[in-house]
Short mmCIF file of C-alpha atoms in Angstrom, two decimals:
data_model
loop_
_atom_site.label_atom_id
_atom_site.label_comp_id
_atom_site.label_asym_id
_atom_site.label_seq_id
_atom_site.Cartn_x
_atom_site.Cartn_y
_atom_site.Cartn_z
CA MET A 253 24.12 -10.78 5.57
CA ARG A 254 23.25 -12.51 8.85
CA GLN A 255 25.06 -9.76 10.75
CA VAL A 256 23.11 -7.08 8.86
CA VAL A 257 19.81 -8.80 9.66
CA HIS A 258 20.87 -9.22 13.30
CA ASP A 259 21.79 -5.53 13.60
CA LEU A 260 18.47 -4.50 12.05
CA LEU A 261 16.28 -6.62 14.28
CA THR A 262 18.15 -6.12 17.55
CA GLN A 263 17.75 -2.35 17.57
CA PRO A 264 14.63 -1.10 19.37
CA ARG A 265 11.53 -1.80 17.27
CA HIS A 266 10.25 1.77 17.42
CA VAL A 267 13.62 3.17 16.28
CA LEU A 268 13.66 0.98 13.18
CA ALA A 269 9.99 1.81 12.57
CA LEU A 270 10.75 5.53 12.75
CA ARG A 271 13.67 5.10 10.34
CA LEU A 272 11.49 3.16 7.93
CA THR A 273 8.92 5.93 8.18
CA LEU A 274 11.56 8.51 7.26
CA LEU A 275 12.54 6.35 4.28
CA LEU A 276 8.88 6.02 3.29
CA LEU A 277 8.48 9.80 3.40
CA ILE A 278 11.57 10.30 1.25
CA LEU A 279 10.24 7.85 -1.35
CA HIS A 280 6.48 8.50 -1.23
CA GLY A 281 5.83 11.39 1.12
CA SER A 282 4.27 13.85 -1.29
CA ASP A 283 3.35 14.62 -4.88
CA SER A 284 3.89 18.34 -4.36
CA TRP A 285 7.31 19.97 -4.59
CA GLN A 286 6.26 22.48 -1.92
CA LEU A 287 6.23 19.61 0.57
CA ASP A 288 8.48 17.09 -1.19
CA VAL A 289 11.68 19.14 -1.21
CA PRO A 290 11.72 20.26 2.47
CA LEU A 291 10.36 16.87 3.58
CA GLN A 292 13.10 14.95 1.80
CA LEU A 293 15.78 17.25 3.21
CA LEU A 294 14.48 16.99 6.78
CA CYS A 295 13.90 13.22 6.61
CA GLY A 296 17.30 12.62 5.02
CA ILE A 297 19.07 14.49 7.83
CA ALA A 298 16.97 12.79 10.53
CA LEU A 299 17.61 9.36 9.02
CA VAL A 300 21.36 9.51 9.75
CA SER A 301 21.03 10.98 13.25
CA LEU A 302 19.50 8.89 16.05
CA PRO A 303 18.67 11.93 18.24
CA LEU A 304 16.81 13.51 15.31
CA THR A 305 15.16 10.21 14.39
CA THR A 306 13.50 10.09 17.80
CA SER A 307 13.02 13.85 18.24
CA VAL A 308 9.46 14.99 18.97
CA VAL A 309 10.29 18.39 17.43
CA VAL A 310 11.27 16.76 14.13
CA TRP A 311 8.11 14.65 14.04
CA LEU A 312 5.88 17.58 14.94
CA ALA A 313 7.44 19.49 12.02
CA ILE A 314 6.93 16.53 9.67
CA ALA A 315 3.34 15.95 10.78
CA GLY A 316 2.49 19.66 10.69
CA ALA A 317 3.93 20.15 7.18
CA SER A 318 2.17 17.02 5.89
CA ILE A 319 -1.18 18.12 7.28
CA LEU A 320 -0.83 21.68 5.99
CA VAL A 321 0.17 20.87 2.40
CA ASN A 322 -2.12 17.86 1.94
CA ALA A 323 -5.08 19.80 3.36
CA PHE A 324 -4.89 22.11 0.34
CA GLN A 325 -4.72 19.11 -2.02
CA TRP A 326 -7.20 16.80 -0.31
CA TYR A 327 -9.37 16.43 -3.41
CA PHE A 328 -6.79 14.72 -5.62
CA ILE A 329 -4.12 13.09 -3.43
CA ASP A 330 -3.99 9.29 -3.31
CA ASN A 331 -5.64 7.38 -0.47
CA HIS A 332 -2.35 6.26 1.01
CA LYS A 333 -1.28 9.88 1.49
CA TYR A 334 -4.01 10.19 4.11
CA LEU A 335 -2.77 7.04 5.82
CA ILE A 336 0.80 8.37 5.81
CA VAL A 337 -0.35 11.66 7.35
CA TYR A 338 -2.21 9.79 10.11
CA TRP A 339 0.92 7.75 10.75
CA CYS A 340 3.09 10.89 10.96
CA ILE A 341 0.71 12.18 13.65
CA VAL A 342 1.12 8.88 15.50
CA CYS A 343 4.92 9.20 15.30
CA ALA A 344 4.77 12.74 16.71
CA LEU A 345 2.54 11.63 19.60
CA ALA A 346 4.64 8.52 20.24
CA THR A 347 7.97 10.34 20.42
CA ALA A 348 6.40 12.66 23.00
CA ALA A 349 5.17 9.71 25.10
CA LYS A 350 7.09 7.72 27.70
CA ASP A 351 6.38 4.37 26.02
CA THR A 352 7.06 5.23 22.39
CA ASP A 353 7.12 1.61 21.26
CA GLU A 354 3.73 0.71 22.77
CA VAL A 355 2.05 3.81 21.39
CA MET A 356 3.35 3.10 17.88
CA SER A 357 2.56 -0.62 17.87
CA THR A 358 -0.98 -0.18 19.21
CA ASN A 359 -1.83 2.59 16.78
CA ALA A 360 -0.27 0.70 13.85
CA ARG A 361 -2.52 -2.29 14.56
CA LEU A 362 -5.61 -0.09 14.87
CA LEU A 363 -4.81 1.87 11.71
CA ILE A 364 -4.51 -1.35 9.72
CA GLY A 365 -7.71 -2.80 11.16
CA ILE A 366 -9.80 0.35 10.74
CA SER A 367 -8.46 1.06 7.23
CA PHE A 368 -9.37 -2.43 6.05
CA LEU A 369 -12.73 -2.29 7.80
CA PHE A 370 -13.68 0.87 5.93
CA ALA A 371 -12.19 -0.45 2.67
CA THR A 372 -14.27 -3.61 2.91
CA GLY A 373 -17.42 -1.68 3.83
CA TRP A 374 -17.02 0.72 0.90
CA LYS A 375 -16.54 -2.13 -1.56
CA LEU A 376 -19.59 -3.97 -0.26
CA LEU A 377 -21.79 -0.87 -0.41
CA ALA A 378 -20.57 0.36 -3.79
CA GLY A 379 -21.44 -2.94 -5.48
CA GLU A 380 -18.65 -2.74 -8.07
CA TYR A 381 -16.88 -5.71 -6.50
CA TRP A 382 -19.98 -7.91 -6.38
CA ASP A 383 -20.09 -8.08 -10.18
CA GLY A 384 -16.35 -7.54 -10.78
CA SER A 385 -16.96 -4.39 -12.82
CA PHE A 386 -14.39 -2.20 -11.03
CA LEU A 387 -11.41 -4.50 -11.60
CA HIS A 388 -12.70 -5.48 -15.05
CA TYR A 389 -12.73 -1.82 -16.13
CA THR A 390 -9.36 -1.18 -14.45
CA PHE A 391 -7.68 -4.04 -16.31
CA LEU A 392 -9.13 -2.84 -19.60
CA THR A 393 -8.04 0.79 -19.28
CA ASP A 394 -5.17 1.20 -16.79
CA PRO A 395 -1.72 1.02 -18.48
CA ARG A 396 -0.12 -0.05 -15.19
CA VAL A 397 -1.76 -3.48 -15.48
CA ASP A 398 -1.22 -4.08 -19.21
CA ILE A 399 0.92 -7.16 -18.56
CA ALA A 400 -1.65 -8.75 -16.25
CA ALA A 401 -4.51 -7.88 -18.63
CA SER A 402 -2.61 -9.46 -21.52
CA TRP A 403 -1.87 -12.66 -19.64
CA LEU A 404 -5.20 -13.03 -17.86
CA GLY A 405 -7.42 -11.88 -20.72
CA ASN A 406 -5.35 -12.75 -23.78
CA LEU A 407 -5.64 -9.15 -24.96
CA GLY A 408 -3.09 -7.58 -27.28
CA GLU A 409 -1.35 -4.26 -26.76
CA ASP A 410 -3.25 -2.73 -29.67
CA GLN A 411 -6.60 -3.72 -28.14
CA LEU A 412 -5.70 -2.26 -24.74
CA ALA A 413 -4.41 0.94 -26.36
CA GLU A 414 -7.67 1.23 -28.31
CA ASN A 415 -9.66 0.85 -25.08
CA ARG A 416 -7.76 3.77 -23.56
CA ARG A 417 -8.29 5.84 -26.69
CA VAL A 418 -12.04 5.22 -26.54
CA VAL A 419 -12.21 6.18 -22.85
CA GLY A 420 -10.19 9.34 -23.53
CA ALA A 421 -12.50 10.31 -26.38
CA LEU A 422 -15.60 9.83 -24.22
CA ALA A 423 -14.05 11.80 -21.36
CA SER A 424 -13.60 14.78 -23.67
CA GLN A 425 -17.36 14.82 -24.33
CA PRO A 426 -18.89 14.04 -20.92
CA ALA A 427 -22.33 15.51 -21.67
CA SER A 428 -22.75 14.11 -25.18
CA GLY A 429 -24.67 10.97 -24.18
CA ILE A 430 -22.51 8.88 -26.52
CA GLY A 431 -21.71 5.31 -25.44
CA ALA A 432 -19.04 2.86 -26.50
CA SER A 433 -17.95 -0.72 -25.89
CA LEU A 434 -14.49 -1.77 -24.79
CA THR A 435 -12.69 -4.80 -26.18
CA THR A 436 -12.57 -7.63 -23.63
CA THR A 437 -12.72 -11.41 -23.32
CA ASP A 438 -14.74 -13.86 -21.24
CA ARG A 439 -11.52 -15.04 -19.66
CA LEU A 440 -10.77 -11.56 -18.35
CA ARG A 441 -14.35 -11.17 -17.05
CA ILE A 442 -14.04 -14.38 -15.06
CA SER A 443 -10.52 -13.57 -13.83
CA THR A 444 -11.45 -10.12 -12.57
CA LEU A 445 -14.61 -11.45 -10.90
CA VAL A 446 -12.54 -14.04 -9.02
CA MET A 447 -10.03 -11.34 -8.07
CA SER A 448 -12.85 -9.10 -6.84
CA TYR A 449 -14.17 -11.76 -4.48
CA TRP A 450 -10.65 -12.55 -3.31
CA THR A 451 -10.17 -8.85 -2.50
CA LEU A 452 -13.40 -8.73 -0.48
CA PHE A 453 -12.41 -11.89 1.39
CA ILE A 454 -8.80 -10.98 2.21
CA GLU A 455 -9.60 -7.38 3.20
CA ALA A 456 -12.39 -8.51 5.53
CA LEU A 457 -10.04 -11.16 6.96
CA VAL A 458 -7.33 -8.58 7.66
CA ALA A 459 -9.82 -6.18 9.27
CA VAL A 460 -11.17 -8.81 11.67
CA ALA A 461 -7.73 -10.27 12.48
CA TYR A 462 -6.35 -6.86 13.49
CA LEU A 463 -9.38 -5.64 15.42
CA VAL A 464 -10.44 -8.85 17.18
CA ARG A 465 -7.86 -10.55 19.38
CA ARG A 466 -9.69 -13.85 19.86
CA PRO A 467 -9.12 -16.66 19.10
CA SER A 468 -5.41 -16.21 19.67
CA TRP A 469 -4.29 -18.36 16.71
CA PHE A 470 -6.38 -16.24 14.35
CA HIS A 471 -4.96 -13.00 15.75
CA ALA A 472 -1.44 -14.45 15.49
CA ALA A 473 -2.00 -15.15 11.77
CA ARG A 474 -2.85 -11.50 11.04
CA ASP A 475 0.64 -10.73 9.72
CA TYR A 476 0.43 -13.43 7.06
CA PHE A 477 -3.05 -12.25 6.02
CA LEU A 478 -1.68 -8.72 5.55
CA MET A 479 1.37 -9.88 3.61
CA ALA A 480 -0.85 -12.06 1.42
CA PHE A 481 -2.97 -8.99 0.64
CA ILE A 482 0.08 -6.84 -0.18
CA CYS A 483 1.66 -9.44 -2.46
CA THR A 484 -1.53 -10.41 -4.33
CA THR A 485 -2.68 -6.81 -4.76
CA TYR A 486 0.26 -4.53 -5.33
CA PHE A 487 2.24 -6.78 -7.65
CA LEU A 488 -0.72 -6.51 -10.02
CA LEU A 489 -1.74 -2.93 -9.18
CA PRO A 490 1.62 -1.29 -8.43
CA VAL A 491 0.77 1.41 -5.88
CA VAL A 492 4.15 1.19 -4.16
CA GLY A 493 3.50 3.92 -1.60
CA TYR A 494 0.44 2.11 -0.25
CA ALA A 495 2.24 -1.25 -0.19
CA ASN A 496 5.19 0.23 1.71
CA ALA A 497 2.94 2.05 4.17
CA LEU A 498 1.07 -1.17 5.00
CA ALA A 499 4.31 -3.17 5.31
CA LEU A 500 5.67 -0.49 7.66
CA LEU A 501 2.55 -0.55 9.85
CA GLY A 502 2.62 -4.34 9.87
CA PHE A 503 6.25 -4.38 10.96
CA THR A 504 5.60 -1.80 13.71
CA GLN A 505 2.80 -3.78 15.37
CA CYS A 506 4.49 -7.20 15.00
CA GLU A 507 5.69 -8.60 18.34
CA VAL A 508 9.40 -8.18 19.03
CA ASP A 509 9.94 -11.90 19.60
CA ARG A 510 8.59 -12.80 16.13
CA LYS A 511 11.87 -12.06 14.37
CA ARG A 512 11.17 -14.10 11.23
CA THR A 513 7.85 -12.38 10.69
CA ARG A 514 9.41 -8.95 11.23
CA LEU A 515 12.12 -9.87 8.73
CA LEU A 516 9.44 -10.91 6.21
CA TYR A 517 7.89 -7.45 6.51
CA LEU A 518 11.26 -5.88 5.73
CA VAL A 519 11.62 -8.18 2.72
CA VAL A 520 8.15 -7.19 1.50
CA PHE A 521 9.02 -3.50 2.02
CA VAL A 522 12.05 -3.96 -0.26
CA ILE A 523 10.72 -6.27 -2.98
CA VAL A 524 7.63 -4.18 -3.75
CA GLN A 525 10.08 -1.63 -5.15
CA LEU A 526 10.57 -4.09 -8.04
CA THR A 527 7.07 -3.24 -9.27
CA GLN A 528 8.43 0.15 -10.37
CA ILE A 529 10.61 -1.53 -13.01
CA PRO A 530 9.02 -1.13 -16.48
CA TRP A 531 8.50 -4.87 -16.87
CA LYS A 532 6.35 -4.27 -19.94
CA ASN A 533 9.44 -3.18 -21.88
CA TYR A 534 11.32 -6.34 -20.97
CA LEU A 535 8.46 -8.84 -21.22
CA SER A 536 6.79 -7.47 -24.34
CA VAL A 537 8.04 -10.43 -26.35
CA PHE A 538 5.79 -12.71 -24.26
CA LEU A 539 2.64 -10.55 -24.56
CA PRO A 540 -0.11 -11.16 -27.11
CA ALA A 541 0.43 -9.13 -30.26
#
């Protein structure tokens, strides 16, 4: 295992970052078969060939295809698909540059900082995080967080299923003016309010740490702020593509001499895959009836 870790971290940082990007594209590159099939084939071939991994022609093809297909689906693709497209453009520009590693690391840091800056600004302006209503509604209606809603709010599966049924019924009659109440608990209201303020705090912290380089100790702690955000967010709200994209960007901008931190990013990249396991099926015995 030590030899595997050594081999991973001693290869040029930008080469490993490009390989991780190819893996990310294979796993989460697209929701459309028109892009998914050719993208997976091209990335799979490039992943096993170093000349293709670092080829500007390959990355121009990947970036061009991603832009073209996602441009026609801009109105329903997930947010992280935009981030992945931006990163593909960076990879294409970097492989055409003399200092590929510097171009990738600088742009990775800026993409993280700017993304979190806009994310924090949107949440502050929208107001749904000030009163906790966004996460409260999400935990009441999103089946992906049933386990967390059960534990945090002491809600049973039948109650959560009824909430989704009510929302589905209202969605089928959007102009009817009919209202309904969802089943919740005070414990869940408090929990989601605390989580909302934590989200505002950690996202603002990440934005500042990646965009402002002084004081040096604060800038040096940016990697741990980002990993704290990934672990506290995506293990509850399992958007694996977004978690992997952020871990990849974090790894790419992390200084070469910080081997333990770079290794932690790789660990995070791997363990977030565990959120795709249907834990609800295995832990149902512990959930409220």
